[in-house]
XYZ file of C-alpha atoms in Angstrom:
581
model
C 78.943 36.079 127.035
C 77.196 32.559 125.948
C 79.689 29.543 125.951
C 80.551 30.130 122.377
C 81.820 33.749 122.936
C 83.785 32.845 125.791
C 85.381 30.111 123.660
C 86.687 32.343 121.215
C 87.655 34.647 123.333
C 90.171 32.954 124.790
C 91.075 31.523 121.727
C 91.497 35.737 120.431
C 93.415 35.879 123.201
C 96.016 33.278 123.376
C 96.242 32.992 119.460
C 96.466 36.136 117.654
C 98.924 37.223 120.619
C 101.129 33.696 119.190
C 99.684 33.139 116.073
C 101.162 29.700 117.051
C 97.495 28.044 115.493
C 97.777 25.964 111.658
C 94.617 24.031 110.738
C 97.489 21.125 109.799
C 101.531 21.380 110.560
C 102.570 22.401 107.195
C 105.377 22.745 105.432
C 108.154 22.669 108.165
C 107.049 20.249 110.210
C 106.718 16.162 108.842
C 102.953 15.316 108.528
C 101.784 11.950 108.490
C 101.088 10.258 105.057
C 97.338 11.380 105.390
C 96.347 14.758 106.645
C 93.616 14.274 109.292
C 91.202 17.155 110.271
C 87.955 15.369 110.792
C 87.603 16.753 114.358
C 89.091 20.225 113.583
C 85.748 21.454 111.762
C 82.326 19.784 113.845
C 80.363 23.041 114.366
C 80.484 26.797 113.949
C 82.056 27.070 117.156
C 85.176 25.115 115.485
C 84.792 27.606 112.404
C 85.128 30.336 114.549
C 88.621 29.039 115.947
C 89.845 28.623 112.472
C 89.301 31.936 111.547
C 90.728 32.980 114.766
C 93.951 30.869 114.620
C 94.506 31.512 110.722
C 94.330 35.062 112.225
C 96.694 34.246 114.420
C 99.189 32.571 112.154
C 99.022 35.714 109.659
C 99.883 38.081 112.195
C 103.283 36.354 111.899
C 103.613 38.083 108.540
C 103.983 41.661 109.653
C 108.188 41.840 110.149
C 108.518 39.802 106.610
C 105.695 42.527 105.563
C 107.299 45.664 106.516
C 110.865 44.807 105.629
C 110.064 43.893 101.544
C 107.509 46.415 101.027
C 109.391 49.630 103.166
C 113.394 48.654 103.187
C 113.316 47.599 99.315
C 111.708 51.380 99.263
C 113.066 54.898 99.796
C 111.628 55.793 103.480
C 113.558 52.902 105.448
C 117.168 51.662 105.824
C 119.717 50.040 107.672
C 122.140 51.038 110.755
C 124.930 49.658 111.836
C 123.383 46.684 113.362
C 121.699 45.182 110.553
C 122.827 41.859 109.687
C 124.340 41.353 105.751
C 121.191 40.304 104.504
C 118.819 43.048 105.459
C 121.676 45.328 104.412
C 120.700 43.381 100.693
C 116.994 44.114 100.889
C 117.828 47.955 101.414
C 120.469 48.353 98.420
C 118.671 45.698 96.377
C 121.286 43.362 95.838
C 119.657 39.827 97.397
C 121.201 36.940 97.148
C 119.089 33.658 96.770
C 119.633 32.765 100.551
C 118.626 35.349 102.272
C 116.555 34.851 104.515
C 113.968 37.750 104.673
C 113.033 36.539 101.038
C 111.499 33.409 101.533
C 108.131 32.864 100.584
C 107.375 29.828 102.597
C 105.728 32.099 105.483
C 103.013 33.224 102.850
C 102.522 30.156 101.668
C 101.810 28.803 105.118
C 99.032 30.765 105.508
C 97.536 30.447 101.815
C 97.687 26.394 103.051
C 95.398 26.593 105.910
C 93.276 29.345 104.396
C 92.529 26.373 101.501
C 91.968 23.861 104.092
C 89.519 26.138 105.776
C 87.634 27.462 103.103
C 87.518 23.643 101.444
C 86.485 22.542 105.183
C 83.508 25.363 105.076
C 81.716 23.929 102.261
C 81.587 20.576 103.230
C 80.254 22.076 106.959
C 77.609 23.763 104.678
C 76.765 20.770 102.268
C 75.892 18.487 105.432
C 74.601 21.662 107.956
C 77.549 21.603 110.421
C 77.485 24.994 109.012
C 74.250 27.774 108.376
C 74.497 29.640 104.937
C 74.316 32.999 106.512
C 77.889 31.396 108.497
C 79.739 29.919 105.498
C 78.915 32.952 103.446
C 81.142 35.211 106.365
C 83.671 32.485 107.327
C 83.800 31.827 103.510
C 84.281 35.170 102.341
C 86.687 36.611 105.294
C 88.963 33.917 104.687
C 88.941 33.873 101.000
C 89.702 37.859 101.077
C 92.605 37.491 103.453
C 94.220 34.683 100.865
C 93.890 37.067 97.960
C 95.655 39.917 100.007
C 98.735 37.242 100.550
C 97.957 36.318 97.303
C 98.863 39.920 96.144
C 101.649 40.523 98.332
C 103.551 37.538 96.831
C 102.787 39.332 92.964
C 104.129 42.507 94.350
C 106.985 41.041 95.833
C 108.226 38.159 93.257
C 105.780 38.665 90.562
C 105.287 34.941 89.002
C 103.911 32.763 91.842
C 102.227 29.370 92.206
C 98.696 30.231 92.235
C 97.542 27.275 94.833
C 94.034 27.096 95.535
C 93.486 23.503 96.562
C 94.252 22.164 100.125
C 97.413 19.990 100.822
C 96.180 16.381 101.292
C 99.234 14.399 101.818
C 102.876 14.746 102.391
C 103.489 14.268 98.555
C 101.945 17.584 98.067
C 104.040 19.375 100.357
C 106.928 18.092 98.962
C 105.869 18.900 95.273
C 104.945 22.468 96.583
C 108.254 24.226 94.884
C 107.489 22.573 91.498
C 103.853 23.882 91.057
C 103.860 26.197 87.804
C 103.877 29.953 88.554
C 101.694 32.356 86.766
C 102.305 36.239 85.715
C 101.242 39.021 87.883
C 99.102 40.197 85.478
C 97.490 36.684 85.588
C 97.292 36.339 89.174
C 95.371 39.871 89.434
C 92.676 38.320 86.988
C 92.591 35.505 88.980
C 92.385 36.869 92.242
C 89.843 39.859 90.697
C 87.800 36.916 89.540
C 87.805 34.784 92.878
C 87.385 37.761 95.320
C 84.305 39.356 93.099
C 82.730 35.876 93.647
C 82.567 35.883 97.409
C 78.990 35.758 98.301
C 79.810 38.682 101.674
C 81.865 41.273 100.656
C 80.507 43.913 103.387
C 82.578 46.758 105.416
C 83.070 44.794 108.269
C 83.480 40.814 108.257
C 81.372 40.141 111.123
C 78.284 42.379 112.429
C 78.027 43.172 115.852
C 76.212 40.155 118.112
C 78.170 37.531 115.860
C 80.318 35.492 118.299
C 83.457 36.587 116.354
C 83.131 40.304 117.358
C 84.400 40.630 121.674
C 85.953 42.653 123.453
C 88.594 41.027 125.372
C 91.613 42.400 127.016
C 91.211 45.983 126.203
C 90.313 45.035 122.912
C 87.770 44.741 120.467
C 87.868 42.175 117.590
C 85.261 43.301 114.787
C 88.553 45.347 112.865
C 90.678 42.527 113.373
C 89.433 40.553 109.988
C 90.101 41.867 106.744
C 88.339 44.742 105.136
C 87.115 43.000 101.933
C 86.239 46.147 99.504
C 89.289 47.593 99.938
C 91.046 44.213 99.121
C 88.521 44.500 95.512
C 89.353 48.068 95.348
C 93.302 47.732 95.428
C 93.175 44.775 92.855
C 91.053 46.665 90.604
C 93.879 49.805 91.126
C 96.507 47.472 89.958
C 94.999 46.100 87.123
C 94.218 49.691 85.859
C 90.067 49.259 86.552
C 89.542 52.880 88.152
C 85.818 52.894 88.283
C 85.721 49.487 89.621
C 88.594 50.472 92.164
C 86.964 53.852 93.331
C 83.487 52.030 93.441
C 84.912 49.603 96.430
C 86.756 52.232 97.683
C 83.648 54.166 98.454
C 81.928 51.789 99.910
C 83.853 52.515 103.109
C 84.214 55.899 103.147
C 80.563 55.742 103.077
C 79.755 53.439 105.172
C 78.784 55.221 108.322
C 77.055 57.806 106.704
C 73.486 56.624 108.190
C 74.768 56.047 112.149
C 72.602 57.205 114.424
C 75.352 58.533 116.651
C 76.490 61.274 114.229
C 80.155 61.692 115.089
C 80.242 58.224 113.776
C 78.305 59.614 110.816
C 80.618 62.340 110.374
C 84.213 61.853 111.086
C 84.433 57.479 110.746
C 86.968 57.200 107.866
C 86.619 60.904 106.469
C 89.670 62.233 107.149
C 88.441 65.279 109.175
C 89.363 69.019 111.164
C 90.043 68.913 114.798
C 86.570 69.618 116.335
C 87.516 68.892 120.014
C 86.047 65.071 120.222
C 87.454 62.234 120.571
C 86.040 60.890 117.752
C 88.234 63.775 115.631
C 91.326 64.297 117.201
C 93.376 62.574 114.247
C 95.062 66.073 113.495
C 98.714 67.392 113.884
C 97.732 70.120 116.471
C 99.783 71.673 118.888
C 98.908 73.731 122.502
C 99.993 77.086 121.280
C 99.728 78.501 117.390
C 103.187 79.187 115.790
C 104.610 77.090 118.932
C 106.647 74.593 117.698
C 107.685 73.404 121.349
C 103.800 73.168 122.062
C 103.135 70.134 119.560
C 101.053 67.520 120.854
C 102.337 64.142 120.997
C 99.381 62.373 123.240
C 97.097 63.865 121.576
C 96.015 64.359 118.036
C 97.420 62.704 114.709
C 100.125 60.504 116.709
C 97.518 59.317 118.827
C 95.432 57.578 116.835
C 98.705 54.773 116.177
C 98.868 54.074 120.102
C 95.056 54.132 121.206
C 93.752 50.900 121.542
C 91.398 49.871 119.299
C 88.316 50.299 121.372
C 89.540 54.207 121.270
C 87.397 56.706 119.296
C 90.676 58.031 117.743
C 91.665 54.678 116.670
C 87.975 53.562 115.483
C 87.513 56.820 113.485
C 90.236 55.864 111.081
C 91.540 52.256 111.112
C 89.415 49.823 109.758
C 92.056 46.954 109.574
C 94.330 46.118 112.122
C 95.062 43.416 114.296
C 96.482 44.035 118.080
C 99.391 42.666 120.212
C 99.126 41.302 123.788
C 101.817 42.409 126.232
C 101.049 39.028 127.867
C 102.002 37.054 125.365
C 105.247 36.234 123.351
C 106.878 37.023 121.335
C 105.321 40.752 120.996
C 105.136 43.127 119.041
C 108.014 42.267 116.333
C 108.623 45.814 115.626
C 110.350 46.612 118.337
C 113.295 44.505 117.721
C 113.326 45.782 114.521
C 113.078 49.455 115.482
C 113.611 50.125 118.976
C 117.328 51.378 120.299
C 116.241 50.609 123.775
C 114.419 47.848 123.926
C 114.873 45.770 120.800
C 118.035 45.394 118.667
C 117.543 48.681 116.209
C 117.880 47.229 113.110
C 116.380 49.662 110.797
C 115.513 53.516 110.820
C 113.784 55.749 108.982
C 116.006 57.107 105.680
C 117.683 60.706 105.639
C 115.286 60.932 102.359
C 112.557 60.479 104.381
C 113.088 62.818 106.745
C 114.224 65.539 104.168
C 110.450 65.154 102.746
C 108.944 66.276 106.077
C 111.360 69.013 106.382
C 110.693 70.072 102.804
C 107.102 71.068 103.545
C 105.618 74.207 105.315
C 102.538 74.642 107.497
C 99.802 77.453 107.590
C 101.472 78.886 110.521
C 104.609 79.052 109.241
C 106.414 76.200 110.769
C 108.940 75.200 108.311
C 108.585 71.641 107.825
C 105.764 68.646 108.243
C 105.098 67.616 112.062
C 104.128 64.413 110.894
C 108.046 63.495 110.916
C 108.463 64.471 114.387
C 105.030 62.431 115.332
C 106.638 59.125 113.425
C 109.728 59.273 114.802
C 111.989 60.466 116.866
C 115.975 61.437 117.563
C 118.206 59.330 120.181
C 121.695 59.586 121.136
C 122.025 56.513 118.838
C 120.043 57.718 115.908
C 116.915 58.523 113.990
C 114.165 55.699 115.460
C 111.058 54.967 113.874
C 108.003 55.460 116.869
C 105.121 54.735 114.513
C 105.108 50.979 114.987
C 106.244 50.665 118.421
C 103.264 53.677 119.775
C 101.152 51.997 122.477
C 99.027 53.551 124.944
C 101.366 51.310 127.817
C 104.873 52.447 127.264
C 107.234 49.821 125.992
C 109.180 48.132 128.153
C 111.284 44.364 128.221
C 107.650 43.127 129.878
C 105.229 45.240 127.657
C 105.744 44.382 123.798
C 102.494 45.188 122.702
C 101.243 47.305 119.951
C 99.187 46.668 116.907
C 99.086 45.621 112.929
C 97.568 48.639 111.717
C 97.283 47.863 108.242
C 94.155 49.820 106.714
C 93.133 53.218 107.607
C 91.622 56.736 106.434
C 94.767 58.244 105.318
C 95.362 55.467 102.955
C 91.619 55.311 101.736
C 91.751 58.565 100.647
C 95.310 58.421 99.234
C 94.337 55.193 97.092
C 90.510 56.292 96.532
C 91.956 59.776 94.892
C 95.004 58.005 92.979
C 91.585 56.254 91.006
C 89.499 59.593 90.522
C 92.191 61.255 89.096
C 92.934 58.394 86.508
C 89.223 58.330 86.302
C 88.949 61.958 85.094
C 88.033 63.429 88.286
C 91.300 65.064 88.690
C 89.596 68.085 91.020
C 88.339 65.346 93.447
C 91.494 63.813 94.082
C 93.643 67.461 94.803
C 90.577 67.894 97.109
C 90.701 65.501 99.184
C 94.285 65.733 98.963
C 94.741 68.917 100.030
C 91.143 71.184 101.801
C 88.598 68.961 101.407
C 85.646 68.607 99.446
C 83.739 71.793 100.595
C 86.641 74.390 100.242
C 87.252 73.194 97.055
C 84.044 72.894 95.121
C 82.453 75.973 97.163
C 82.149 79.043 94.916
C 79.950 81.026 96.644
C 79.889 84.493 99.111
C 82.820 84.085 101.493
C 83.960 86.268 104.386
C 86.476 88.601 104.985
C 88.866 85.953 105.871
C 87.688 83.261 103.361
C 85.496 81.201 105.251
C 82.369 80.059 102.999
C 79.070 82.267 103.612
C 76.483 80.906 101.431
C 73.635 83.188 100.997
C 71.540 80.795 98.946
C 70.499 77.210 98.281
C 72.578 77.507 95.082
C 75.459 78.629 96.923
C 74.821 75.526 99.217
C 75.005 73.548 96.525
C 78.593 73.865 95.658
C 79.671 72.503 98.652
C 79.404 69.022 96.906
C 81.210 67.053 93.802
C 79.426 67.358 90.689
C 79.943 63.738 89.401
C 77.703 60.592 90.201
C 78.526 57.728 92.189
C 81.080 56.221 93.326
C 82.604 59.960 93.076
C 79.891 61.562 94.571
C 80.814 63.377 98.133
C 78.258 65.405 99.824
C 80.001 68.512 102.245
C 77.295 70.460 102.064
C 75.924 72.647 105.397
C 74.763 75.308 106.870
C 73.675 76.440 110.739
C 70.396 74.067 109.845
C 71.546 71.187 108.279
C 74.834 68.934 107.789
C 75.963 66.603 105.387
C 77.960 63.535 105.899
C 81.236 65.028 104.406
C 80.993 68.813 106.000
C 83.904 67.808 108.148
C 86.194 66.982 105.699
C 89.139 68.931 105.573
C 91.909 66.711 102.943
C 95.025 65.323 104.500
C 97.483 68.247 104.070
C 94.425 70.386 106.041
C 94.692 67.823 108.774
C 98.741 67.677 109.270
C 98.269 71.669 108.918
C 100.529 72.109 105.646
C 100.013 74.431 102.817
C 98.000 73.296 100.033
C 99.549 72.252 96.996
C 99.336 74.413 93.465
C 95.653 74.641 92.476
C 97.007 73.770 88.878
C 97.280 69.925 89.796
C 93.622 69.346 89.431
C 94.014 69.847 85.773
C 97.593 67.629 85.793
C 96.405 64.003 86.028
C 100.057 62.754 85.920
C 101.557 65.705 88.194
C 98.772 65.269 90.784
C 99.935 61.356 90.362
C 102.815 61.682 91.205
C 102.140 64.205 94.423
C 99.932 61.578 95.697
C 102.769 59.366 95.841
C 104.697 61.868 97.299
C 101.857 62.662 100.019
C 102.059 58.836 100.675
C 105.671 59.288 102.058
C 104.771 62.106 104.529
C 101.304 60.597 105.686
C 101.978 56.705 105.328
C 105.841 55.853 106.219
C 107.080 52.935 107.553
C 103.417 51.240 107.459
C 104.140 48.755 104.761
C 102.899 50.502 101.533
C 105.523 51.918 100.008
C 107.200 49.645 98.089
C 103.593 48.997 96.097
C 102.889 52.271 95.514
C 106.509 53.038 93.897
C 105.897 49.901 91.836
C 101.995 50.370 90.784
C 102.993 53.776 89.415
C 106.273 52.859 87.998
C 104.240 49.692 86.006
C 101.608 52.409 84.871
C 103.666 54.837 83.516
C 105.895 52.906 81.669
C 108.298 54.660 83.710
C 111.100 52.633 85.779
C 113.030 55.795 86.687
C 109.751 56.863 89.015
C 110.915 53.798 91.607
C 113.933 53.870 90.543
C 115.148 57.448 91.229
C 113.807 57.509 94.452
C 115.627 54.634 95.547
C 119.074 56.034 94.364
C 118.135 59.135 96.193
C 117.775 57.062 99.849
C 120.730 55.431 99.256
C 122.570 58.254 97.764
C 121.520 60.300 100.933
C 122.575 57.664 103.471
C 126.016 57.077 102.136
C 125.674 53.611 100.273
C 128.366 53.618 97.930
C 125.419 51.447 95.349
C 123.316 54.062 94.954
C 124.233 54.063 91.253
C 124.613 50.548 90.614
C 120.839 49.933 92.240
C 119.271 52.790 90.163
C 120.847 51.047 86.932
C 119.608 47.777 88.158
C 116.094 49.279 89.110
C 115.291 50.699 85.678
C 114.938 47.260 84.278
C 111.801 46.327 85.489
C 112.636 42.401 86.136
C 114.707 43.423 88.505
C 111.635 45.207 91.052
C 110.789 41.231 91.638
C 112.856 39.004 94.263
C 114.003 35.792 93.579
C 111.386 32.968 94.392
C 113.149 30.402 95.926
C 111.700 27.656 97.860
C 113.828 26.333 100.402
C-alpha cells in the first residue's frame, strides 16, 4: 500500500466511524472572523481526506433520515419508551421546538460540501490537482450535496438553496434569513447542477484510486454516492420518466460486460437463487413448504448483515456506509430499535406487519417471510432488526453495522415506476413479479410451464420489445446466456405469488402496487415517506398518503388518527416547519 493509501486508510477508519471531521467548525461553534482553510487543501491527499471527512459527517444524518422518512409514514411507529417529540413525528403533530425537525444537521454537511467544491476548483486552477482527480472529487461531493438538498425539499418543501462557501462569521449568523425556493424550483436547480457534473459514472472512483481501499474488513468503493441514481430520482420527482429510466438503466446494466459471469449476470438484477454467494438474496427455506425452516443466516436477510466485501452484499447494494464497532457512537439504529442494547424507541407498525401477513407464497405459506426477516417478536414487543443486522452480533461493546442506502430492490421499483408512467407497464409488471423472460416469452413450454424454446424466434421473445432505456435481454438456452436471463422479479425472489396480469395495462393500478411492494421489500430503510409524497403529488391525490398514515395510527390505537388524516389531506401539511434554531 503506497503512502497516500495508508493515509486514506487511517482516515477512513477513524473519520467514517465517528463522523467527527469537518472542513470548518460551522454553525455550532464560534469561528474566527475569517475562516482560514489555506492549509487544508494542499494536494490530492488533502482532497481525498476532505471527501472522506464529509462522508464521515454525512453518516451522522442517518438517524434524522430514518426518523423523518419512516416514522412520519405508515410502517414505523413509536414505542412506550419514546419521548413526546418522536410521538409528534409519528402522528403529525410536530411543534416548532421539536429537535427531530431541525434542518441544521443537513446544512452542516452542505456548507462543508460548498467549501470543498470551491477549493477543488482552486486546486485544479493552480495545478495542485489533476483535471481527472478534480472531475471525480468535484462530481462526488456535488452529487452528495444534491442528494441532501433533495431530502430537504421532500421534508420541508421550500428551503434555502445555498451553494457558496461560508467566508466569515456574519455569513453563518445570517443563514436563517437566506431566501427560500419552492420544491419545484429546487428540483430544477438540482437537475441543472447535477447534469453538468463532469463525471457521472456509477462508481465514484475506479479500482486503483487511492480512495478505493479495503480496511478494517470493509471496502470503500461503494461508500460514495451513485450519481446516476441521484439523477434518476431527481427526474422521477420531476415526472421526466424517460430521463429517470435512462439513469436507472445505467446502473442496471453497469456490470453486463464484467468478465466474472456471476457479477455480469447477478449484480443489481434481482435474480433467483443459483447456489452461489453472488445470488443468495432470495427468501429460502431448508425444506419446501416447511415454514419452520426459514433461513435467517442465508438468503434475503443475509444481504443486510454481510460485510460490504461479501458477494451477497455487493450483488445487491451499490451505496452503503459501514459503522466501525471499534469507535463510538456506532450504529444509531441500535439505540432506536433494540430492546436489549438500545432504548427501543421505534417499532414496526401493525399496518406494516399486516401488509406482510396479507401475502401468500408460491408454496402456500400464508405470509410474506420478508416480514420475519425484517423484524422479530420479543417479550418487549416487535423489534426492527433489518437496520441492526450485522455479521458480528450486536453487543454492548459492538455497535457496528451499515447504513444501506441504494440497492437493487429499490432500483427495480424506481425504474419500474418510471417505465410504467412512460407507457411500458408490462416491463414494470415483469420486474415487480416474475422477471423479464417469464413475462415476455411466448414460445413453447413444458408440461410444468417452463420455457422450452424450439426455435430462435421463440428464444427472441425472451427480451423486452422496447428500445433503450427499456431494452433488457433475457434470452437464453443451453448454449447462450444473455445478461438478464437470471432476473426473477422482486416478488418471485421473495417466493410470493404474482399479481394479476391485468395490471400490465393499468398504469394507475400498477403504480399503487409498486408502492405497496415497497412496503414489503424496502420497509424501514428510509424510502417510505418520499414514496408516498411523490405518488400523492403526481396523482394529485392527497388521500394516497393520508389514508395510509391514518391506517397506521388507527391500527396502533392512536386517538389522533382521524385528525392526522384530515391534516394530511392538505398537501401543505406534508412539510415540516423550517425552523433555524
